[in-house]
Coordinates of C-alpha atoms and ligand atoms in Angstrom, one line a residue:
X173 CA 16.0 -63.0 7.0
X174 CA 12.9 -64.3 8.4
X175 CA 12.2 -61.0 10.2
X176 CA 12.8 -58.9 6.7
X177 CA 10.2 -60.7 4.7
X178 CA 7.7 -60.0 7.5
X179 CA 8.7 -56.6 7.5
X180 CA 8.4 -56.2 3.6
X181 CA 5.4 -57.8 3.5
X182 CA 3.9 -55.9 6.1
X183 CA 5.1 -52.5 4.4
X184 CA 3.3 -54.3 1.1
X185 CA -0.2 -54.3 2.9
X186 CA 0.1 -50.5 4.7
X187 CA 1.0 -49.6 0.7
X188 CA -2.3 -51.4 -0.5
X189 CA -4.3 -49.9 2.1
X190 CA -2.8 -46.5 1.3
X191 CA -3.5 -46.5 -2.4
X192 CA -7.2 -48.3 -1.6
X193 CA -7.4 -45.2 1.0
X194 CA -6.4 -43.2 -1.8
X195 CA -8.3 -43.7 -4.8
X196 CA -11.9 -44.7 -2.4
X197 CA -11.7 -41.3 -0.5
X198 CA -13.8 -38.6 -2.1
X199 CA -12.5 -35.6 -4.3
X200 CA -14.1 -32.2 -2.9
X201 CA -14.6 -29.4 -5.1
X202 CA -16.1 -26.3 -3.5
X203 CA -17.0 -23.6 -5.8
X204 CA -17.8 -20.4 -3.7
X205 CA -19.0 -17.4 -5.1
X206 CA -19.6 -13.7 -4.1
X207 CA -22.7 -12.5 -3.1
X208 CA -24.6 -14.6 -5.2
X209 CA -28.5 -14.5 -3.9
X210 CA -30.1 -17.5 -4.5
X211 CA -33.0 -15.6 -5.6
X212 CA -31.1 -15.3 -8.9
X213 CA -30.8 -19.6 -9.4
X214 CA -33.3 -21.2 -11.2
X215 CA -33.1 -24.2 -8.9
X216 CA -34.3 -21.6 -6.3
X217 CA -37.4 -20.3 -8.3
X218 CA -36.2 -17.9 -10.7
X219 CA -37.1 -17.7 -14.1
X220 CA -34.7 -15.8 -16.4
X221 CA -32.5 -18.8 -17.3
X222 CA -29.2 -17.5 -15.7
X223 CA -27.9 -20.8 -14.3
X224 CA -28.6 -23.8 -16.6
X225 CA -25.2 -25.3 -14.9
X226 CA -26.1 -24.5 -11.5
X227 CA -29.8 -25.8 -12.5
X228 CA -28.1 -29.1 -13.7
X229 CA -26.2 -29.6 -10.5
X230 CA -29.3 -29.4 -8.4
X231 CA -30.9 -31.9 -10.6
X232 CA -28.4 -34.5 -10.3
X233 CA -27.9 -33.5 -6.1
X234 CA -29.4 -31.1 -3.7
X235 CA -30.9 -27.7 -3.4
X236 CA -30.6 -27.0 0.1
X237 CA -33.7 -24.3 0.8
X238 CA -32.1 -23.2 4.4
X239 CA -28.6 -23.0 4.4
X240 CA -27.2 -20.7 6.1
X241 CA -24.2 -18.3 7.0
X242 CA -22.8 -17.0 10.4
X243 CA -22.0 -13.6 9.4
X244 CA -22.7 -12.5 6.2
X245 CA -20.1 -10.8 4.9
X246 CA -17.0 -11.9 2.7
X247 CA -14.0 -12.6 4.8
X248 CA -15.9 -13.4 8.1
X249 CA -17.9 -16.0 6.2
X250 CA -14.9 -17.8 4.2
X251 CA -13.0 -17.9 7.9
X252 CA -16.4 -19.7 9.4
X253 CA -16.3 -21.8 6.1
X254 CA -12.8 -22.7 6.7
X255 CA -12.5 -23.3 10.2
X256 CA -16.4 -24.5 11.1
X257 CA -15.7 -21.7 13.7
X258 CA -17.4 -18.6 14.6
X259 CA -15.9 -15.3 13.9
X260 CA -15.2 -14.9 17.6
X261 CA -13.2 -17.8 17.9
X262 CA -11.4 -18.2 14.5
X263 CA -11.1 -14.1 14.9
X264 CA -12.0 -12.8 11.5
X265 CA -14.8 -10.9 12.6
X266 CA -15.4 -8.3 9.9
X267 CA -13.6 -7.5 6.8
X268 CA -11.1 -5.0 8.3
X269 CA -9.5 -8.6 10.1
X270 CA -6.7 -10.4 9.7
X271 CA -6.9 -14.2 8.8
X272 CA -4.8 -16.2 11.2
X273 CA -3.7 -19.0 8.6
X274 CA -2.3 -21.2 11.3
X275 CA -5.1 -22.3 13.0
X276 CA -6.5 -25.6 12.1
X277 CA -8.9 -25.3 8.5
X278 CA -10.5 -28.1 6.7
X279 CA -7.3 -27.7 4.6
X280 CA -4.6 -28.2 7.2
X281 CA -6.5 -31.4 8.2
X282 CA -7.4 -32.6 4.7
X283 CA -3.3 -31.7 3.2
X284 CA -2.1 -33.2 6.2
X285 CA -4.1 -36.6 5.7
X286 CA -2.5 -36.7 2.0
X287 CA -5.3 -34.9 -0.2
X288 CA -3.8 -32.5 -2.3
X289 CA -5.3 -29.4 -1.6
X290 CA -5.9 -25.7 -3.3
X291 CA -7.5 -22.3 -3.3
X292 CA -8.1 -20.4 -6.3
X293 CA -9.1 -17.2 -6.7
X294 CA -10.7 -14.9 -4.2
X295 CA -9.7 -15.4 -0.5
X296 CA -10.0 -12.1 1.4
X297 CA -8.6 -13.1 4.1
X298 CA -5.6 -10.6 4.1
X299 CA -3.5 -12.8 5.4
X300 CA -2.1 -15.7 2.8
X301 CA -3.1 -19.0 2.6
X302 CA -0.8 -21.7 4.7
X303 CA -1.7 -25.5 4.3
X304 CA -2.6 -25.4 0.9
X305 CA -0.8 -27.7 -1.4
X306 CA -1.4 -24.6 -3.9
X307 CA -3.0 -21.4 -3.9
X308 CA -3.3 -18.2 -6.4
X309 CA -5.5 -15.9 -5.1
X310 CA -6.8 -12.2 -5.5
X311 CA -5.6 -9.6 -3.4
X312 CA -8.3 -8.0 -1.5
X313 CA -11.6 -8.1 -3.5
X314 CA -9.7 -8.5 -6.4
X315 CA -10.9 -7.2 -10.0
X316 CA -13.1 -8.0 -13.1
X317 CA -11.3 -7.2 -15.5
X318 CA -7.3 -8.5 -16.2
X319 CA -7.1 -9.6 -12.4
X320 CA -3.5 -9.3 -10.3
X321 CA -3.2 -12.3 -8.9
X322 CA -0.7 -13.7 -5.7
X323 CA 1.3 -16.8 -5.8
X324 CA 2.5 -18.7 -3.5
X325 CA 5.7 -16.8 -3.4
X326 CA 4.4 -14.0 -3.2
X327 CA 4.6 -12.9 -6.2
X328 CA 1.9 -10.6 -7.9
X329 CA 1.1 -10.9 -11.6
X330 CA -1.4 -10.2 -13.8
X331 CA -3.6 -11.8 -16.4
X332 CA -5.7 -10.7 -19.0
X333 CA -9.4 -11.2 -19.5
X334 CA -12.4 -11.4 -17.8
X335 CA -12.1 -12.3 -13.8
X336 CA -14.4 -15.2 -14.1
X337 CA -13.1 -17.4 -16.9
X338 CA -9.8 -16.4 -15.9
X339 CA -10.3 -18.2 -12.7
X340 CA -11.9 -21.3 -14.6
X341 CA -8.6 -21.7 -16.5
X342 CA -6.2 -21.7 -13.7
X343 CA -8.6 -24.1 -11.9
X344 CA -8.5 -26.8 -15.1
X345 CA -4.9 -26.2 -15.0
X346 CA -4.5 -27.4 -11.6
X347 CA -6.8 -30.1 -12.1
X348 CA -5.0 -31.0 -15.2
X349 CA -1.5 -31.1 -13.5
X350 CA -2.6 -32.7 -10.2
X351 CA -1.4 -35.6 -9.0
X352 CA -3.7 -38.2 -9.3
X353 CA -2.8 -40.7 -7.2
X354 CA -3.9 -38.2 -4.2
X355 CA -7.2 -37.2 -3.5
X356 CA -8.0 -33.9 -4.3
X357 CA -10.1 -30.7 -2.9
X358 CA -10.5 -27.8 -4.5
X359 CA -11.8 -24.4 -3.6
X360 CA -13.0 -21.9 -6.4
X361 CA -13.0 -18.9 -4.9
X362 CA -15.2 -16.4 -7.6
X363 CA -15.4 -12.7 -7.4
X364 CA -19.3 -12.5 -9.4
X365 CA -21.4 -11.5 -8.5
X366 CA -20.0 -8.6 -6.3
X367 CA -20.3 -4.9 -6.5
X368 CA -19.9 -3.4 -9.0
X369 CA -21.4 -6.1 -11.1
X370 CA -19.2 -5.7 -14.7
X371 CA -20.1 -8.5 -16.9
X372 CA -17.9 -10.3 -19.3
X373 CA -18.0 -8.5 -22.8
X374 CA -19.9 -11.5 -23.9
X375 CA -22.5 -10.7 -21.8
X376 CA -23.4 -7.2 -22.0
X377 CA -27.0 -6.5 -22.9
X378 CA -27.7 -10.5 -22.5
X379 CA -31.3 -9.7 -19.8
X380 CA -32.2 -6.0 -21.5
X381 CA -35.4 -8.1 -22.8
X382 CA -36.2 -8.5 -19.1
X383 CA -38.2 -6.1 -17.1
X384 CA -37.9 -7.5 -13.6
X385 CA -40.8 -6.5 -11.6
X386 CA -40.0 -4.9 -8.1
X387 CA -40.0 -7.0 -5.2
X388 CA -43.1 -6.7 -3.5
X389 CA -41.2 -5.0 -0.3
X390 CA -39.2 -2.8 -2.9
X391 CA -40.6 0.7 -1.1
X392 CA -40.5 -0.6 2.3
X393 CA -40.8 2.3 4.8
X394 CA -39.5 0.5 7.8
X395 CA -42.0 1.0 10.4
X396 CA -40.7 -0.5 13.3
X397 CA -37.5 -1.4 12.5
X398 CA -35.0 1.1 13.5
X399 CA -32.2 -1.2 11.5
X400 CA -33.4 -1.4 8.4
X401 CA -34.8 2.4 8.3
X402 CA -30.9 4.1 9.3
X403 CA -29.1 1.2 7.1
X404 CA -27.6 2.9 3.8
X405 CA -27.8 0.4 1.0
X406 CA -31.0 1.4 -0.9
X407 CA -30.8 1.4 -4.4
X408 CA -32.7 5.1 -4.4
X409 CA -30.3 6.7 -2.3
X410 CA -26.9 4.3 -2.0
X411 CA -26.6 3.0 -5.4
X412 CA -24.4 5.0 -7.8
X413 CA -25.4 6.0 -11.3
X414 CA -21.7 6.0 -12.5
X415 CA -19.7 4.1 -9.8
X416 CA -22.5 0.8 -10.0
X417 CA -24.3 1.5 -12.9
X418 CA -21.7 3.0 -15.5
X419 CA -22.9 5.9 -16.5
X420 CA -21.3 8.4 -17.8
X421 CA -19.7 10.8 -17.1
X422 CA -19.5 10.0 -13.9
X423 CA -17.9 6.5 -14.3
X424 CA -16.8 7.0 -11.2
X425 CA -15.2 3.0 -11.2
X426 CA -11.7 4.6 -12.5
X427 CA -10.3 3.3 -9.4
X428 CA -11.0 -0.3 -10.2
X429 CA -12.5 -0.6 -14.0
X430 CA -12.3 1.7 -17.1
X431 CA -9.3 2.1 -16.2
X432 CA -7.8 -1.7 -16.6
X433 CA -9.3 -2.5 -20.0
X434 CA -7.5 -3.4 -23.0
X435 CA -8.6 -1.2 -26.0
X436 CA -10.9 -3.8 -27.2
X437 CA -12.6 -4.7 -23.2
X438 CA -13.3 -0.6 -23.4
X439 CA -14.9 -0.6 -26.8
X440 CA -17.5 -3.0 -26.0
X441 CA -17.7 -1.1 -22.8
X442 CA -18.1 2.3 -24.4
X443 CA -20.2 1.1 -27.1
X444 CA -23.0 -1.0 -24.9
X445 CA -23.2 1.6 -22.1
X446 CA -22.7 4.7 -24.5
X447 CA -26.6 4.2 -26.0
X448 CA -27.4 3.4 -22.5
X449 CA -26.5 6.9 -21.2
X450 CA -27.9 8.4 -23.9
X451 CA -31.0 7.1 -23.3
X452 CA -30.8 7.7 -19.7
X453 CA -30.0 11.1 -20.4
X454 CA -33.0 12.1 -22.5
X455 CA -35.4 10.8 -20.1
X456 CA -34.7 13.2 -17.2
X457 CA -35.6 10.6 -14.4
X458 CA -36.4 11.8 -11.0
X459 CA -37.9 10.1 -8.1
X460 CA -39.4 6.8 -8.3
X461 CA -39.0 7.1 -12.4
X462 CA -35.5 7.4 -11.5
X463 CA -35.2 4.8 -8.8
X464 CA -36.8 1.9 -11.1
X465 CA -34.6 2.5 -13.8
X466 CA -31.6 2.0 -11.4
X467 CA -33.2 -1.1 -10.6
X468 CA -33.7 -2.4 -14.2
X469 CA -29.8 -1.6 -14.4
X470 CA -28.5 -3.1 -10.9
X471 CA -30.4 -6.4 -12.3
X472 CA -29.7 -6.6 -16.0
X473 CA -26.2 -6.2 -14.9
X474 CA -26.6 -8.7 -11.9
X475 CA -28.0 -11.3 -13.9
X476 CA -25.4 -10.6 -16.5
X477 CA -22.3 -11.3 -14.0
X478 CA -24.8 -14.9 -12.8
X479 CA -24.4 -16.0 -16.0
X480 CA -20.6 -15.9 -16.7
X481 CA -20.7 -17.4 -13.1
X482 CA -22.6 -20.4 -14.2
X483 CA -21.4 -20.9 -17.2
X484 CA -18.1 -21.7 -15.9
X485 CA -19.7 -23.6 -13.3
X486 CA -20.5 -25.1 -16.2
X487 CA -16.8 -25.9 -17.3
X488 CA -14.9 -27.0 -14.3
X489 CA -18.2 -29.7 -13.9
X490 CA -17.7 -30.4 -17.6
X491 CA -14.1 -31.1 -16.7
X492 CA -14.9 -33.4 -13.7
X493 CA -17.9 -35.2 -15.6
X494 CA -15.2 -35.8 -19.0
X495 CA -12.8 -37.6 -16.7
X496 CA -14.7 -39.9 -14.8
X497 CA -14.8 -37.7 -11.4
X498 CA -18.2 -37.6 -11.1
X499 CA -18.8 -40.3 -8.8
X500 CA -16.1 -40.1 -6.3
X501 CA -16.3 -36.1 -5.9
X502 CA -18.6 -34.4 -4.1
X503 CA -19.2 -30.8 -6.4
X504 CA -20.7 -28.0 -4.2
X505 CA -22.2 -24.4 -5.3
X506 CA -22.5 -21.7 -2.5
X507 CA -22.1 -18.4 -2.0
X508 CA -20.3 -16.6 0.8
X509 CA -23.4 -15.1 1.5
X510 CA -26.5 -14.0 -0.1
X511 CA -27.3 -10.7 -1.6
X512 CA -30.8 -8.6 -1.8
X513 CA -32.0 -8.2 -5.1
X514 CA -34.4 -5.2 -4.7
X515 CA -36.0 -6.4 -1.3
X516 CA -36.7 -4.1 0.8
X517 CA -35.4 -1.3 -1.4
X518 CA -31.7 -2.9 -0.9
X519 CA -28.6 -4.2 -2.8
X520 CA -25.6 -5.8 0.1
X521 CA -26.2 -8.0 2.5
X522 CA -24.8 -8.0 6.2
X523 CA -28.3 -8.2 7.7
X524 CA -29.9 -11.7 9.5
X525 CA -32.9 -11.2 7.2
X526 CA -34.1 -13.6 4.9
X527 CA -32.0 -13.0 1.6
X528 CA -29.0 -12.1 3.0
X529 CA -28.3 -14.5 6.1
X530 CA -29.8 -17.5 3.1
X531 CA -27.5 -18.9 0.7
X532 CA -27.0 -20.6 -2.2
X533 CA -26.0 -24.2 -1.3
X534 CA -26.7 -27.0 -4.1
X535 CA -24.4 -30.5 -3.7
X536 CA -23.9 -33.0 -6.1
X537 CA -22.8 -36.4 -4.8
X538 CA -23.8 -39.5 -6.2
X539 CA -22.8 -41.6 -3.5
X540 CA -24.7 -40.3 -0.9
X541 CA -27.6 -37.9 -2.6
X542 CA -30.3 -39.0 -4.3
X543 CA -31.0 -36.5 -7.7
X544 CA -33.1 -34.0 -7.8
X545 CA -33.2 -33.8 -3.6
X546 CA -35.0 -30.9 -2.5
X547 CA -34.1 -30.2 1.1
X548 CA -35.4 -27.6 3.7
X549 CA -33.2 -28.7 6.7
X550 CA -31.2 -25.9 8.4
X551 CA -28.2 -26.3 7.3
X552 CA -24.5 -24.2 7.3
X553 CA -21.5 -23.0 6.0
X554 CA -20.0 -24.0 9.0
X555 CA -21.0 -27.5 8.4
X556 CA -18.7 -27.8 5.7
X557 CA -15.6 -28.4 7.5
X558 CA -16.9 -31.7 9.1
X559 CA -18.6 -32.7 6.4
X560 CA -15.7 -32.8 4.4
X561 CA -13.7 -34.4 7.3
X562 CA -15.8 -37.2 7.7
X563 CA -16.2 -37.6 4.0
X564 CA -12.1 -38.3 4.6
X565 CA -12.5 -40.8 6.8
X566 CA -11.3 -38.3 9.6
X567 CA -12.1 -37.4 13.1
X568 CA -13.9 -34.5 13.4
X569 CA -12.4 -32.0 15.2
X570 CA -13.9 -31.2 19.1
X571 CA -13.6 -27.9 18.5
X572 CA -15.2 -27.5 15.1
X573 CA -18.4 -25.5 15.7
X574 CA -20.6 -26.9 12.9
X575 CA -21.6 -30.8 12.2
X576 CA -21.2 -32.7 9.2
X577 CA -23.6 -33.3 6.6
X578 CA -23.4 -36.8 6.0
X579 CA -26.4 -37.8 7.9
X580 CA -28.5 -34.7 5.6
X581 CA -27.3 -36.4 2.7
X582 CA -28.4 -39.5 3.8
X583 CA -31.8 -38.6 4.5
X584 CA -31.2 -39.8 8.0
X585 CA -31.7 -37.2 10.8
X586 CA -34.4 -36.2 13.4
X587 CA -33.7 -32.8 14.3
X588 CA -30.7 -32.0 12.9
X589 CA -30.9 -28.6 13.9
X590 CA -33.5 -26.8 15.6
X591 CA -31.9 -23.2 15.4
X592 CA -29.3 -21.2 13.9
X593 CA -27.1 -18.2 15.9
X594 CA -26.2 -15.1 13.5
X595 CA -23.5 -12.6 15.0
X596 CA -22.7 -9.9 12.5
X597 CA -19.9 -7.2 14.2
X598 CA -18.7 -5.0 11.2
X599 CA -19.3 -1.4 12.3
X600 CA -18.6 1.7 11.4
X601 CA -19.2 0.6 7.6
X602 CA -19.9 2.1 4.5
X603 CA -23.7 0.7 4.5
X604 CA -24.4 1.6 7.9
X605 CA -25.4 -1.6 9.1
X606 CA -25.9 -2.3 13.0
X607 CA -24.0 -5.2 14.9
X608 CA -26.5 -7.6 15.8
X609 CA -27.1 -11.3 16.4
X610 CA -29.8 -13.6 16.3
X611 CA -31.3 -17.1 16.7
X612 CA -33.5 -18.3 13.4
X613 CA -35.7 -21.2 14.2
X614 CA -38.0 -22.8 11.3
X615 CA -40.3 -20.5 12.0
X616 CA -38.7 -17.2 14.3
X617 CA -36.3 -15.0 13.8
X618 CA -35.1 -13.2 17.2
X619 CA -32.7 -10.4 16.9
X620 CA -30.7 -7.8 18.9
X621 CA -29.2 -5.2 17.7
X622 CA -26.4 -3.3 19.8
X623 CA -23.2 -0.7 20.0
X624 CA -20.2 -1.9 20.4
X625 CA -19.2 -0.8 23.5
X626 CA -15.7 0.8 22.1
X627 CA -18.0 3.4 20.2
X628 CA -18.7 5.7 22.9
X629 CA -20.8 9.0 22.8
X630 CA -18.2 11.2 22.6
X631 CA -17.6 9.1 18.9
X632 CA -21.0 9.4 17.9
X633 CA -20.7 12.0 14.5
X634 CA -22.6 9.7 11.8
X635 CA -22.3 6.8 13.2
X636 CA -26.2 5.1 14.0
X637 CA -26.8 3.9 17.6
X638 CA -29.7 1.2 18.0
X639 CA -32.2 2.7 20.8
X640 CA -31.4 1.2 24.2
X641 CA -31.9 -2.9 24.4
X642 CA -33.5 -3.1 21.1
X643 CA -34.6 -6.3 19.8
X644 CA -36.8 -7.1 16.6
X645 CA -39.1 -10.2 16.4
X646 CA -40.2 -12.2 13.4
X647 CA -42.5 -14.7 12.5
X648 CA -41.5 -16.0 9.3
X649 CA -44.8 -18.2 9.1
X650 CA -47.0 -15.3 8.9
X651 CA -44.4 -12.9 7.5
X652 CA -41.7 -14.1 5.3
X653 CA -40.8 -10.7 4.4
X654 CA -39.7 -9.9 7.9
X655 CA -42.1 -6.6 7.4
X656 CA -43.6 -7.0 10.6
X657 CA -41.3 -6.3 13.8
X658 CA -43.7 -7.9 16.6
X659 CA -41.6 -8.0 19.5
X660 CA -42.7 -4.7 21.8
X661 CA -46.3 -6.7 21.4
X662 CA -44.7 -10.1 22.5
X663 CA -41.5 -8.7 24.8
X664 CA -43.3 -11.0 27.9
X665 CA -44.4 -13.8 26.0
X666 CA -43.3 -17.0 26.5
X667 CA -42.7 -17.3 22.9
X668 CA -39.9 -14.7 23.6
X669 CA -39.3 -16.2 26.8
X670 CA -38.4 -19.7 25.2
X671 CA -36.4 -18.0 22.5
X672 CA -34.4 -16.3 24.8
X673 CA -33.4 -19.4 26.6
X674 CA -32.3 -21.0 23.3
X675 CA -30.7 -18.1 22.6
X676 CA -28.5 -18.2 25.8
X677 CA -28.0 -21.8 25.2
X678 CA -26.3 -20.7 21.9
X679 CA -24.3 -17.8 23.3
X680 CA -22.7 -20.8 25.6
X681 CA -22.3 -23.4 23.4
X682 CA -20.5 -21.2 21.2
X683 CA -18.6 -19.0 23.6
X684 CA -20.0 -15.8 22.4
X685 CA -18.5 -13.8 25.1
X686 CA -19.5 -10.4 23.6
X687 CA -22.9 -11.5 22.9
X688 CA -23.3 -12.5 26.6
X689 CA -22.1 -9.2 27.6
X690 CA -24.6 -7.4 25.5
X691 CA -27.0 -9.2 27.0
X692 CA -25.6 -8.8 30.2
X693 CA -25.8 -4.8 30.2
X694 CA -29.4 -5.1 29.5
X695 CA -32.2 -3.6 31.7
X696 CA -34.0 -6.0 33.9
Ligands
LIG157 C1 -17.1 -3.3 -0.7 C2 -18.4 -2.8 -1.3 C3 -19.5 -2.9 -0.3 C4 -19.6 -4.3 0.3 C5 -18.3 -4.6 0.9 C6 -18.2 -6.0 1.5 N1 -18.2 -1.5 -1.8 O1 -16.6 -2.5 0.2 O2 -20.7 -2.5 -1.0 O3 -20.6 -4.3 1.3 O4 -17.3 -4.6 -0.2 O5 -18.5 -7.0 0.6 S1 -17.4 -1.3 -3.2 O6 -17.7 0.1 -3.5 O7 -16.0 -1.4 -2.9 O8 -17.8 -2.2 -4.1 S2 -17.8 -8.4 0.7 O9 -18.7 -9.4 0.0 O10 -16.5 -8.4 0.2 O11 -17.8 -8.7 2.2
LIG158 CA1 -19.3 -11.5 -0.4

């Protein structure tokens, strides 16, 4: 009798400390979007208004100025985010992968320690989603308009409207439906602000009162820089004029647009890019005429997609604010990876450089982040994992490749990272972008671009080679643009020297075997 009461009185304090557990432990809600530059985020500098949500965000958290990715590219970069492992060792490399969903994520770990857990929207990961308490995701890049999405059976169904607010609602409904006695995390997965930029109906026309002006890099030549000069993702020469930009006739998007709209999504379609064309047509653009107007139209239709994004931003916050989440849920903006907005002459990404290897990263927790915290540490994707581990009350995981945040938030490191390692492997690829990695310190960036060795000679067709062992130098301090390749001038420096050293610090600490052996093949 005696040994049943202490028994059920024990059980009644593991219960207590459960539900305390419970209800003290931090919601996370991750919204990550595609390709968003921060460029276009008026908490980053912009001015055209685009992301008075995101903007709000940053004033009650953080705007973190140098956060970074691993990879910049989709899939790669969600697989870092998920594991807090490089694509070498999580083994999602490029976006031609397959996504091993058993290996450890933040959401194994985080379901497993009683949060309930969900992904919605895009993934890319190929593979579906294990660990989740819930998922519905978008196959492959998924689409704008009246998406297909996958359940958790795997079943494929789709729903009408626009890609963006569809997403919103499912997320509310899960929110909505949750159990509440659990802890929650949430990931958002967003297809804006990818290629090929289609805005909500409601948005059409909504920056034609803006005339961007060029980047000052907009007709870079490349001297110097054998990357960025071979690469194919210029808005001259790569961008479409029906495929991105919707003109007619060559709409070109068949495969994935005009031809999934209701009647009443292709009227607005037909009637706000009909006068457009029209225009276009009478002008009889050529050259640079021709290239600036593409420009115009890659941004008015950006910007368009940035604001659909943020203004349902805008309503999942709404939704956490109204039921008195804010304080125990950490709400965090990123991007997979940032995107170039006319720099250099380019739209994608994939490269180390500046705009694409930076991105968005704005955090809003109350417990822990002083509002309106402007923050220049180095910070990751890859952090995210431990971050939200320890925000858990969980071990952080040896193997986990990034560190938590906690100590950022808290305004309480020395040092908290001196470098960053980039490895970006897709190759062939539609934008002709080299493999390369690359250390960024506050104030270098050292990079070496390289063949894969399977790509032999005999393979060579289109395909670019890098000359033999080349590197590219940068010195951010005197050159943000990264205009200035000053590494044949410094090769024996002991700038390069020490960088080099750090670097093959990295490629241990990190186990980037095919880096080393790069390196390895190197002339003496
Ligand atoms: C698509 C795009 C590319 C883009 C990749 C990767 N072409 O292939 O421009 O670089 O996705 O983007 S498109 O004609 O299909 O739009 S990622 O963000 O998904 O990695
Ligand atoms: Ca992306």
């Amino acid at each position: 009798m005696k040994r049943t009461v202490v028994l059920l009185g024990w059980l009644f304090v593991c219960l207590l400390k459960v539900r305390a557990q419970n209800t003290s432990r931090p919601n996370i809600l991750i919204i990550v979007s595609d390709d968003h530059a921060y460029q276009s985020i008026g908490a980053y500098g912009a001015s055209y208004g685009a992301t008075p949500h995101i903007d709000q965000l940053a004033r009650e958290g953080a705007t973190y100025t140098n956060a970074f990715v691993t990879n910049s590219l989709c899939g790669p970069s969600r697989a870092c985010l998920l594991t807090s492992k490089y694509s070498n060792i999580n083994g999602f490399k490029d976006n031609r992968s397959r996504f091993d969903p058993a290996q450890p994520t933040f959401a194994s770990y985080l379901t497993g320690a009683g949060y309930q857990t969900a992904w919605i929207g895009k993934w890319h990961l190929k593979s579906l989603p294990k660990n989740f308490s819930y998922f519905k995701i978008l196959p492959g890049q998924g689409q704008y308009y009246n998406p297909v999405f996958i359940d958790e059976n795997d079943q494929k169904s789709r729903i009408e409207g626009y890609c963006t607010n569809v997403i919103t609602d499912l997320s509310l409904d899960w929110l909505k439906n949750r159990d509440t006695s659990k802890p929650f995390c949430l990931v958002v997965g967003e297809k804006a602000t990818h290629r090929t930029w289609m805005p909500d109906t409601a948005d059409l026309g909504a920056f034609d009162h803006v005339k961007f002006p060029l980047p000052d890099d907009f007709y870079d030549s490349f001297p110097n820089r054998y990357a960025g000069k071979v690469n194919n993702m210029n808005i001259a020469h790569t961008m479409r004029l029906g495929y991105d930009l919707k003109m007619k006739p060559d709409t070109g998007f068949g495969k994935s647009g005009y031809t999934r709209f209701t009647p009443s999504q292709q009227k607005y379609f037909d009637q706000y890019y009909d006068s457009i064309y029209q225009d276009f047509k009478s002008r009889h653009l050529v050259g640079k005429a021709l290239t600036e107007w593409k420009f115009q139209r890659y941004l008015r239709d950006y910007y368009a997609t940035v604001l659909s994004l943020d203004r349902n931003v805008g309503r999942i916050v709404d939704y956490i604010d109204k039921n008195g989440l804010g304080k125990n849920t950490i709400v965090i903006y990123t991007s997979d990876q940032g995107m170039y907005l006319g720099e250099h002459g380019w739209f994608d990404k994939r490269f180390i450089y500046e705009q694409s290897m930076k991105t968005p990263l704005v955090i809003r927790y109350p417990e822990l982040i002083r509002p309106g915290t402007r923050d220049s540490t180095m910070v990751m994707l890859l952090d995210m994992a431990p971050t939200f581990m320890q925000l858990a009350g969980l071990k952080v995981p040896g193997d986990m490749q990034g560190k938590s945040l906690i100590p950022v938030f808290k305004g309480e490191h020395k040092n908290f990272r001196n470098e960053v390692f980039y490895h970006y492997y897709e190759y062939p690829n539609e934008h002709n972008a080299l493999p390369h990695f690359g250390l960024r310190t506050e104030r270098y960036v050292l990079v070496r671009f390289y063949t894969p060795p399977r790509f032999t000679e005999a393979k060579k067709g289109k395909l670019r080679y890098p000359p033999k062992d080349y590197w590219e130098l940068y010195d951010l301090q005197n050159d943000p643009e990264q205009l200035h390749n000053i590494y044949e001038a410094n090769k024996r420096s002991a700038l390069v020297r020490g960088l080099k050293t750090e670097m093959d610090k990295l490629i241990v600490q990190y186990k980037q075997e095919d880096a080393a052996a790069v390196l390895a093949g190197e002339a003496k």
